Short mmCIF file of C-alpha atoms in Angstrom, two decimals:
data_model
loop_
_atom_site.label_atom_id
_atom_site.label_comp_id
_atom_site.label_asym_id
_atom_site.label_seq_id
_atom_site.Cartn_x
_atom_site.Cartn_y
_atom_site.Cartn_z
CA MET A 1 2.57 34.35 8.04
CA ARG A 2 0.10 33.06 5.50
CA GLU A 3 0.48 33.93 1.82
CA ASP A 4 -2.73 35.99 1.73
CA GLY A 5 -1.49 38.04 4.69
CA VAL A 6 1.79 38.76 2.88
CA ARG A 7 -0.13 39.82 -0.25
CA ALA A 8 -2.41 42.09 1.81
CA GLN A 9 0.63 43.76 3.41
CA ARG A 10 2.23 44.23 0.00
CA ARG A 11 -0.97 45.78 -1.39
CA GLU A 12 -1.19 48.15 1.57
CA ARG A 13 2.46 49.19 1.17
CA THR A 14 1.80 49.88 -2.51
CA ARG A 15 -1.29 51.94 -1.69
CA GLN A 16 0.58 53.94 0.95
CA ALA A 17 3.47 54.59 -1.45
CA LEU A 18 1.03 55.90 -4.08
CA LEU A 19 -0.68 58.14 -1.51
CA ARG A 20 2.64 59.43 -0.15
CA GLU A 21 4.15 60.21 -3.54
CA GLY A 22 0.86 61.54 -4.94
CA ARG A 23 0.56 63.88 -1.98
CA ARG A 24 4.14 65.09 -2.32
CA LEU A 25 3.85 65.73 -6.06
CA PHE A 26 0.39 67.32 -5.91
CA ALA A 27 1.56 69.61 -3.10
CA GLU A 28 4.78 70.59 -4.91
CA ARG A 29 3.40 71.25 -8.37
CA GLY A 30 -0.38 70.94 -8.38
CA TYR A 31 -2.72 68.34 -9.77
CA GLY A 32 -2.64 69.52 -13.37
CA GLU A 33 1.16 69.43 -13.61
CA VAL A 34 1.60 65.86 -12.38
CA GLY A 35 1.16 62.81 -14.62
CA LEU A 36 0.35 59.24 -13.64
CA ALA A 37 3.66 57.98 -15.04
CA GLU A 38 5.52 60.31 -12.70
CA ILE A 39 3.51 59.18 -9.68
CA VAL A 40 4.04 55.47 -10.30
CA GLN A 41 7.74 56.00 -10.99
CA ALA A 42 8.16 57.95 -7.73
CA ALA A 43 6.23 55.27 -5.83
CA GLY A 44 8.29 52.51 -7.44
CA VAL A 45 5.23 50.65 -8.76
CA THR A 46 3.58 49.95 -12.10
CA LYS A 47 0.56 51.65 -13.63
CA GLY A 48 -1.25 48.36 -13.18
CA ALA A 49 -0.62 48.56 -9.44
CA LEU A 50 -2.04 52.08 -9.38
CA TYR A 51 -5.14 50.96 -11.27
CA HIS A 52 -5.57 48.09 -8.81
CA HIS A 53 -6.11 50.68 -6.05
CA PHE A 54 -7.51 53.71 -7.90
CA THR A 55 -9.48 54.25 -11.11
CA GLY A 56 -7.05 57.00 -12.09
CA LYS A 57 -5.37 60.23 -11.04
CA ALA A 58 -8.61 61.90 -9.92
CA GLU A 59 -9.46 59.08 -7.51
CA LEU A 60 -5.90 59.06 -6.18
CA PHE A 61 -6.14 62.81 -5.60
CA ARG A 62 -9.48 62.38 -3.81
CA ALA A 63 -7.86 59.80 -1.49
CA VAL A 64 -4.92 62.15 -0.86
CA LEU A 65 -7.33 64.99 -0.07
CA GLU A 66 -9.38 62.81 2.27
CA GLU A 67 -6.22 61.68 4.05
CA SER A 68 -5.14 65.32 4.46
CA GLN A 69 -8.55 66.33 5.80
CA GLN A 70 -8.50 63.45 8.26
CA GLU A 71 -5.00 64.43 9.39
CA VAL A 72 -6.18 67.98 10.10
CA GLY A 73 -9.27 66.57 11.82
CA ARG A 74 -7.12 64.43 14.10
CA ARG A 75 -4.95 67.42 15.00
CA VAL A 76 -8.01 69.56 15.74
CA ALA A 77 -9.60 66.79 17.84
CA ALA A 78 -6.38 66.22 19.80
CA ALA A 79 -6.06 69.94 20.56
CA ALA A 80 -9.70 70.13 21.65
CA ASP A 81 -9.61 66.90 23.65
CA ALA A 82 -6.67 68.19 25.70
CA HIS A 83 -9.16 70.44 27.53
CA GLY A 84 -12.12 69.62 29.75
CA ASP A 85 -13.95 72.93 29.49
CA PRO A 86 -16.28 72.98 26.44
CA TRP A 87 -15.45 76.60 25.57
CA THR A 88 -11.71 75.98 25.68
CA ARG A 89 -12.23 72.82 23.62
CA LEU A 90 -13.93 74.89 20.89
CA THR A 91 -11.33 77.65 20.84
CA ALA A 92 -8.38 75.24 20.97
CA GLY A 93 -9.83 73.21 18.09
CA CYS A 94 -10.45 76.29 15.96
CA GLN A 95 -6.97 77.64 16.65
CA GLU A 96 -5.41 74.27 15.75
CA PHE A 97 -7.31 74.28 12.45
CA LEU A 98 -5.54 77.53 11.51
CA THR A 99 -2.18 76.18 12.64
CA ALA A 100 -2.61 72.87 10.79
CA THR A 101 -3.72 74.53 7.58
CA ALA A 102 -0.72 76.88 7.69
CA ASP A 103 1.35 73.91 6.50
CA PRO A 104 1.99 74.66 2.79
CA GLU A 105 1.35 71.04 1.77
CA ILE A 106 -2.03 70.98 3.53
CA GLN A 107 -2.93 74.41 2.13
CA ARG A 108 -2.22 73.40 -1.44
CA ILE A 109 -4.03 70.07 -1.30
CA MET A 110 -7.00 70.96 0.91
CA LEU A 111 -7.74 74.55 0.05
CA VAL A 112 -6.34 75.23 -3.43
CA GLU A 113 -6.28 71.99 -5.42
CA GLY A 114 -9.23 70.32 -3.66
CA PRO A 115 -11.99 72.67 -4.84
CA ALA A 116 -10.32 73.12 -8.25
CA VAL A 117 -9.97 69.39 -8.97
CA LEU A 118 -13.17 68.02 -7.43
CA GLY A 119 -15.44 71.01 -7.95
CA TRP A 120 -17.01 73.12 -5.24
CA SER A 121 -19.95 70.80 -4.42
CA GLN A 122 -17.88 67.64 -4.01
CA TRP A 123 -15.18 69.48 -2.06
CA ARG A 124 -17.81 70.99 0.26
CA ALA A 125 -19.38 67.58 0.87
CA MET A 126 -15.97 66.18 1.89
CA ASP A 127 -15.25 69.22 4.07
CA GLU A 128 -18.59 68.84 5.83
CA ALA A 129 -18.06 65.12 6.37
CA ASN A 130 -14.60 65.66 7.84
CA SER A 131 -14.89 68.84 9.90
CA THR A 132 -18.18 70.71 9.86
CA ARG A 133 -19.97 68.01 11.84
CA HIS A 134 -17.49 68.34 14.73
CA LEU A 135 -17.83 72.12 14.78
CA ALA A 136 -21.64 71.74 14.83
CA ASP A 137 -21.45 69.32 17.77
CA ALA A 138 -19.20 71.68 19.74
CA LEU A 139 -21.39 74.72 19.09
CA THR A 140 -24.58 72.81 19.90
CA ALA A 141 -23.13 71.75 23.25
CA LEU A 142 -22.17 75.37 24.04
CA VAL A 143 -25.63 76.67 23.10
CA ASP A 144 -27.25 73.94 25.21
CA ALA A 145 -25.00 74.85 28.16
CA GLY A 146 -25.85 78.56 27.83
CA VAL A 147 -22.26 79.55 27.04
CA ILE A 148 -23.44 80.82 23.64
CA ALA A 149 -26.81 82.59 23.34
CA PRO A 150 -29.68 80.42 22.07
CA GLN A 151 -29.71 80.47 18.27
CA PRO A 152 -29.82 78.16 15.26
CA VAL A 153 -26.45 76.44 15.08
CA ALA A 154 -26.29 75.72 11.32
CA PRO A 155 -25.74 79.35 10.22
CA LEU A 156 -23.09 79.80 12.91
CA VAL A 157 -21.28 76.64 11.80
CA HIS A 158 -21.14 77.83 8.19
CA LEU A 159 -20.06 81.35 9.14
CA LEU A 160 -17.22 80.13 11.35
CA SER A 161 -16.16 77.40 8.94
CA GLY A 162 -16.17 79.86 6.06
CA ALA A 163 -14.19 82.42 8.04
CA MET A 164 -11.56 79.89 9.06
CA ASN A 165 -11.26 78.45 5.53
CA GLU A 166 -10.92 81.96 4.09
CA ALA A 167 -8.29 82.86 6.69
CA ALA A 168 -6.36 79.69 5.83
CA LEU A 169 -6.53 80.55 2.12
CA TRP A 170 -5.26 84.06 2.82
CA LEU A 171 -2.41 82.65 4.92
CA ALA A 172 -1.53 80.45 1.91
CA SER A 173 -1.43 83.41 -0.46
CA ALA A 174 1.69 85.22 -1.59
CA SER A 175 0.48 88.42 0.08
CA SER A 176 0.74 86.99 3.60
CA ASP A 177 3.94 86.76 5.63
CA PRO A 178 5.05 84.45 8.48
CA ASP A 179 3.82 86.83 11.22
CA ASP A 180 0.28 86.70 9.86
CA LEU A 181 -0.50 83.34 11.47
CA ALA A 182 -0.15 84.79 14.97
CA SER A 183 -2.24 87.84 14.04
CA THR A 184 -4.90 85.63 12.47
CA ARG A 185 -5.04 83.37 15.52
CA ALA A 186 -5.47 86.44 17.72
CA ALA A 187 -8.25 87.79 15.48
CA LEU A 188 -10.00 84.40 15.56
CA GLY A 189 -9.81 84.41 19.37
CA ARG A 190 -11.47 87.83 19.50
CA LEU A 191 -14.13 86.75 17.00
CA LEU A 192 -14.98 83.64 19.01
CA GLU A 193 -15.07 85.60 22.28
CA VAL A 194 -17.95 87.71 20.90
CA LEU A 195 -20.13 84.58 20.86
CA ARG A 196 -19.93 84.05 24.63
CA THR A 197 -22.83 85.19 26.75
CA GLY A 198 -22.24 87.54 29.66
#
């Protein structure tokens, strides 16, 4: 293998180690409680290596958040794509979102630390780029097929997205217990069913 290929692999391994350890530490203790020195020590790299990939802790966190959002997006897409019927695709995708975000690591990074660290506007922009577009596409297809009554899709997307994010936040709270995921999934199923025509 050529020398530049070896260096590229080494750089990618370093980047992945920083993302992995950053994610673990941010999920365990929160962004504000984790220092750069701790991240680089856990990843087994130098601060210089971190700065080669990221401008600092905030950019590393943003990359960790984006990776988490993409992971949830892949899980939602896989659950939806397992079905041929457009309605079942929507409901399976929405249900998988709740299941995926019940993971404490995902909850902390995506729903608690994300808005706090990046600010609401930046977090919303990332959320829209990673998930809202897919929900809009699914709902548009269902409206076009007559499965959902004709209506503007944008308000519906934001209502459903907001409801699911809020449910995920509640599931992450200390006041919820392990049985609440099943109850929340059932409630989401009933809520979605109301949208169907006939």
